[in-house]
CSV table of C-alpha atoms in Angstrom, one decimal:
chain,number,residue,atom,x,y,z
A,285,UNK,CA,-13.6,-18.1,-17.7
A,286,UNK,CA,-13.4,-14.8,-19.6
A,287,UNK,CA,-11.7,-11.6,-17.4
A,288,UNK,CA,-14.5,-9.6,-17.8
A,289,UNK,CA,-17.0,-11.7,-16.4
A,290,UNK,CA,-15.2,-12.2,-12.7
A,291,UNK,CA,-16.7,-11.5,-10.1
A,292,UNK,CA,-15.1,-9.8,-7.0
A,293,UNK,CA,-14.5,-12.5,-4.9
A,294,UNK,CA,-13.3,-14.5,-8.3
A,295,UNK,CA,-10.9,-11.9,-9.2
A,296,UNK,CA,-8.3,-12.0,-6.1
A,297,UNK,CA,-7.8,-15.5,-7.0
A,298,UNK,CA,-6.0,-14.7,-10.6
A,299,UNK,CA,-1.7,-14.6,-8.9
A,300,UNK,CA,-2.1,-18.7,-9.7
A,301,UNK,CA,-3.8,-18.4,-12.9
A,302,UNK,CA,0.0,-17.2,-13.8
A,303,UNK,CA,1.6,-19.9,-12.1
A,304,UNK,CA,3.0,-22.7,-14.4
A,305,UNK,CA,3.1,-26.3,-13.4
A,306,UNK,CA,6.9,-26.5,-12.8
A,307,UNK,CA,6.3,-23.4,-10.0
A,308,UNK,CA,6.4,-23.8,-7.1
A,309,UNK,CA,4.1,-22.5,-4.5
A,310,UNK,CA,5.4,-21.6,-1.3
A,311,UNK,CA,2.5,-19.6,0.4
A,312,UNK,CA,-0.6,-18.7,-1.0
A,313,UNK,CA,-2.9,-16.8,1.0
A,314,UNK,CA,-6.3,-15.7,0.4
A,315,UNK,CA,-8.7,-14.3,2.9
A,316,UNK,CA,-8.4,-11.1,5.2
A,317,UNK,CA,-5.4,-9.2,5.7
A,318,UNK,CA,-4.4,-7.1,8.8
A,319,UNK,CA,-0.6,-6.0,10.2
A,320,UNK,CA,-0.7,-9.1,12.2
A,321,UNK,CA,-1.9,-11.5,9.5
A,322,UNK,CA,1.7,-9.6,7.7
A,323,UNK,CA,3.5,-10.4,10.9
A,324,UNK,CA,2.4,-14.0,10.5
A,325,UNK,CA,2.9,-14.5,6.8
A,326,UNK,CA,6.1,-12.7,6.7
A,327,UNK,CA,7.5,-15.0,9.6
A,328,UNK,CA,6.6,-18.0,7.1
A,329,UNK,CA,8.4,-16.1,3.9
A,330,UNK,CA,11.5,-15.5,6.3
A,331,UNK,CA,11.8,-18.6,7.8
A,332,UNK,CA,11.4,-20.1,4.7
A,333,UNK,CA,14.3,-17.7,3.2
A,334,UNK,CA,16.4,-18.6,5.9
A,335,UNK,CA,16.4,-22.4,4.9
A,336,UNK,CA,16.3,-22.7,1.2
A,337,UNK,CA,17.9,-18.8,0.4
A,338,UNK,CA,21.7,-18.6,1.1
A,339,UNK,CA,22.0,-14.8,-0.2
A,340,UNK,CA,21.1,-12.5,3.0
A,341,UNK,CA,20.4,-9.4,0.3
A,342,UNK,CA,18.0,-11.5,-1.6
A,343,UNK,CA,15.8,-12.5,1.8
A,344,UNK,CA,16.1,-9.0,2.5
A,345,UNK,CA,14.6,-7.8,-0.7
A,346,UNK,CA,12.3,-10.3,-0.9
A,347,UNK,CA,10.8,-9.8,2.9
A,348,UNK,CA,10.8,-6.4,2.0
A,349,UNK,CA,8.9,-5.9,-1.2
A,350,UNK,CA,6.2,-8.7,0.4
A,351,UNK,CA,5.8,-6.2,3.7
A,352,UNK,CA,5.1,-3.3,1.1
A,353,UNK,CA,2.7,-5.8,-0.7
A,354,UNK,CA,0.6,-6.6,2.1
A,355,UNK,CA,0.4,-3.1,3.9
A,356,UNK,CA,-0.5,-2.1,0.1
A,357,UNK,CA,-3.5,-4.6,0.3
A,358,UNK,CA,-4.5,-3.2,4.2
A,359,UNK,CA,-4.8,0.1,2.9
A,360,UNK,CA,-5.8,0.1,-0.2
A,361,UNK,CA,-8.0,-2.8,-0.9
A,362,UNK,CA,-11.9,-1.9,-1.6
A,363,UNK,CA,-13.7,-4.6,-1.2
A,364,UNK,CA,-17.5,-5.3,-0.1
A,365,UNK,CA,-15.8,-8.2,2.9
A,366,UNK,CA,-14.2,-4.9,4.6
A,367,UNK,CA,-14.0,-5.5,8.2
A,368,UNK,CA,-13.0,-3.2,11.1
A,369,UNK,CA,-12.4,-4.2,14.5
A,370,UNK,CA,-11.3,-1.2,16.7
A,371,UNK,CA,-8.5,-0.1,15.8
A,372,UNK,CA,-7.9,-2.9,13.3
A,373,UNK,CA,-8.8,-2.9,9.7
A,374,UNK,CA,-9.3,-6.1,7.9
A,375,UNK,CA,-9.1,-5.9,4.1
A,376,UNK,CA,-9.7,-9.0,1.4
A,377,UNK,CA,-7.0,-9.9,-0.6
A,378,UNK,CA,-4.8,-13.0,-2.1
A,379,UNK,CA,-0.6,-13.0,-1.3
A,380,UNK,CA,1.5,-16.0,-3.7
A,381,UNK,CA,5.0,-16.9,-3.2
A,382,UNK,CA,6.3,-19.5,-5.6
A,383,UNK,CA,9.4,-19.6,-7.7
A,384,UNK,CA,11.1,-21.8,-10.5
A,385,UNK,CA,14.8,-22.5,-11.1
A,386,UNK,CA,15.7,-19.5,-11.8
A,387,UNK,CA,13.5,-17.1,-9.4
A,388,UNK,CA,11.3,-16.1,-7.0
A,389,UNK,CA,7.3,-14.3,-7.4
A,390,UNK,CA,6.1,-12.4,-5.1
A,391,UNK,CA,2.3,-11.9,-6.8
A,392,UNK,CA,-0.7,-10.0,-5.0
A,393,UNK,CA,-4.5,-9.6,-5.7
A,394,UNK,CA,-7.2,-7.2,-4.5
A,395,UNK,CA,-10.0,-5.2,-5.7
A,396,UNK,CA,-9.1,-1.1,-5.9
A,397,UNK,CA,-12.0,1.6,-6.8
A,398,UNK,CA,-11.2,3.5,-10.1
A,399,UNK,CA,-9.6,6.2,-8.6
A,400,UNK,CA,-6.9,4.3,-7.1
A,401,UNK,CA,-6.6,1.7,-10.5
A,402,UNK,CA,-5.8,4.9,-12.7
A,403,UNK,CA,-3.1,5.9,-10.1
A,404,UNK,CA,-1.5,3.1,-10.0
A,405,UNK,CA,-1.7,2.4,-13.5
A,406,UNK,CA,-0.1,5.9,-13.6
A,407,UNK,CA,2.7,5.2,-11.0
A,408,UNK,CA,3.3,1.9,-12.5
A,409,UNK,CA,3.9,2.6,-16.2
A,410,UNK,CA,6.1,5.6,-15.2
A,411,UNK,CA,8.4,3.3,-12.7
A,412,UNK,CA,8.5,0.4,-15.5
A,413,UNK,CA,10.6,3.3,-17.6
A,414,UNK,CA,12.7,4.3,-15.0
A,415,UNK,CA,16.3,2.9,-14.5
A,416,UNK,CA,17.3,1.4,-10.8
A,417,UNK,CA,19.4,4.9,-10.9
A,418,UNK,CA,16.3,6.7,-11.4
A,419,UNK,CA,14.1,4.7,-9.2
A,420,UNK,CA,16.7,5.1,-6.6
A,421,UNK,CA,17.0,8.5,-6.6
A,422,UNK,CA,13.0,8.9,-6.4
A,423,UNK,CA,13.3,6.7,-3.6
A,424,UNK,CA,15.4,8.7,-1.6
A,425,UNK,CA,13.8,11.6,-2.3
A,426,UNK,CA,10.2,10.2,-1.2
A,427,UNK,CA,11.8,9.4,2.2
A,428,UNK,CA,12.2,13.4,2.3
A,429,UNK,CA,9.2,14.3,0.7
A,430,UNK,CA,5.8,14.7,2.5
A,431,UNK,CA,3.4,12.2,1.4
A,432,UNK,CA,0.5,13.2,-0.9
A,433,UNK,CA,-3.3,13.4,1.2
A,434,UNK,CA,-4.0,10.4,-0.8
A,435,UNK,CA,-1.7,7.9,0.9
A,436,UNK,CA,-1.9,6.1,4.0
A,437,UNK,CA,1.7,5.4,4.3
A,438,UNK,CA,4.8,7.5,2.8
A,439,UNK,CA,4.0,6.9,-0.7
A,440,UNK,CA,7.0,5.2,-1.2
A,441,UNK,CA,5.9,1.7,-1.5
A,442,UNK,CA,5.9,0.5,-5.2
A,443,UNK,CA,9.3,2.7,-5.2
A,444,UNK,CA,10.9,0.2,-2.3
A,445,UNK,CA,9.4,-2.6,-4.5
A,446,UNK,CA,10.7,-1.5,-7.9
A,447,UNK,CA,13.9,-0.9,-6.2
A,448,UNK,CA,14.2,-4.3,-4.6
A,449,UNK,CA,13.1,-6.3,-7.8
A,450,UNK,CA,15.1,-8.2,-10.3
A,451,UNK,CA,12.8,-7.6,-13.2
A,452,UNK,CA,10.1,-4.6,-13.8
A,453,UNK,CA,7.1,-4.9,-11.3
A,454,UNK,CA,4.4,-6.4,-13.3
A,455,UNK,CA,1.0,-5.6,-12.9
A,456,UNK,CA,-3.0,-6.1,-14.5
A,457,UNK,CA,-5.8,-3.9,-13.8
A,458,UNK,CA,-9.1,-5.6,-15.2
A,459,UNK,CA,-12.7,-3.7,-14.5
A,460,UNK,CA,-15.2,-6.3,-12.7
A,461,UNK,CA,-18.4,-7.3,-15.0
A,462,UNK,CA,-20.5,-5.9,-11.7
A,463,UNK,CA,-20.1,-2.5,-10.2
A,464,UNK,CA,-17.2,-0.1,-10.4
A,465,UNK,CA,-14.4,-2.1,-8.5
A,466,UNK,CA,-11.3,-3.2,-10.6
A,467,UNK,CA,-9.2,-6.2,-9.6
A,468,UNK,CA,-5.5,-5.4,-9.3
A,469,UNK,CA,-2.4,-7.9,-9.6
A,470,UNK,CA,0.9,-7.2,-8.7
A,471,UNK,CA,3.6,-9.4,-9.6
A,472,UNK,CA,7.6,-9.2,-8.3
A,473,UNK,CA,10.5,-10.9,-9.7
A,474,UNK,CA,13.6,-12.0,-7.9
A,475,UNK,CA,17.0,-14.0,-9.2
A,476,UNK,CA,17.8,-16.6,-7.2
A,477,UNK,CA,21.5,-16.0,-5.7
């Protein structure tokens, strides 16, 4: 199946297109997303952690960046399967933890409009330059810093992630053969301790 012919509800199934045979998968997820669905999935990432992770700053880390991931999907996803219930949104998207011998993934999937895909195409390539100094430093200065009228949270997200990682967040942004949706992967590497 060619990228550009995915469809919408194809395209938040691509984290395990990445994933090798050797990988394991941990949790894979793929369906609606609200804070309690985090809640849920992060209680099976930490108990997990707690069994098979002996380093307490790499289970910290790695529960951290997959909060930011999911609240990322709960706000940002736009997708047609959009669902609100009171005050509860419910947003489509697909969550992946596996790992190999030598680390862990953290990957994500969900469909963004084009505003939001040339932002965080921005944002992205401009932290992927950055040194952990740098992103550090940004970090602490976004905890300061009013966030923009575009977010829904303190725009600091993808700075706790690139801060938390081992290697460079990696991402793809590929335009949907239909309409004017694009679907986004996020991918987050971690050594193992």
């Amino acid at each position: 199946m060619q990228i550009n012919d995915l469809q919408g509800k194809e395209a938040v199934l691509l984290p395990l297109f990445t994933l090798q045979r050797q990988n394991a998968v941990e949790l894979f997820y793929t369906g609606y997303f609200s804070q309690q669905h985090i809640v849920s999935l992060g209680d099976v990432i930490r108990t997990w952690l707690d069994k098979h992770e002996s380093s307490t700053v790499t289970r910290r880390k790695l529960f951290s960046v997959f909060i930011e991931m999911g609240q990322n999907i709960v706000r940002y996803s736009s997708d047609e399967r959009f669902l609100c219930t009171g005050q509860d949104e419910l947003r489509f998207g697909s969550v992946c933890f596996h790992m190999d011998t030598a680390h862990y993934y953290l990957e994500t999937a969900n469909l963004v409009g084009p505003e939001a895909s040339s932002l965080l195409q921005t944002n992205l390539e401009v932290l992927r330059t950055m040194t952990q100094a740098e992103i550090r430093d940004a970090w602490k200065q976004g905890l300061r810093a009013e966030a923009p009228t575009t977010s829904k949270g303190a725009n600091i997200g993808l700075l706790t992630m690139a801060r938390d990682t081992s290697a460079p967040l990696e991402y793809r942004i590929h335009p949907l053969a239909a309409g004017n949706l694009s679907a986004f992967h996020l991918k987050a590497t971690f050594c193992h301790d």
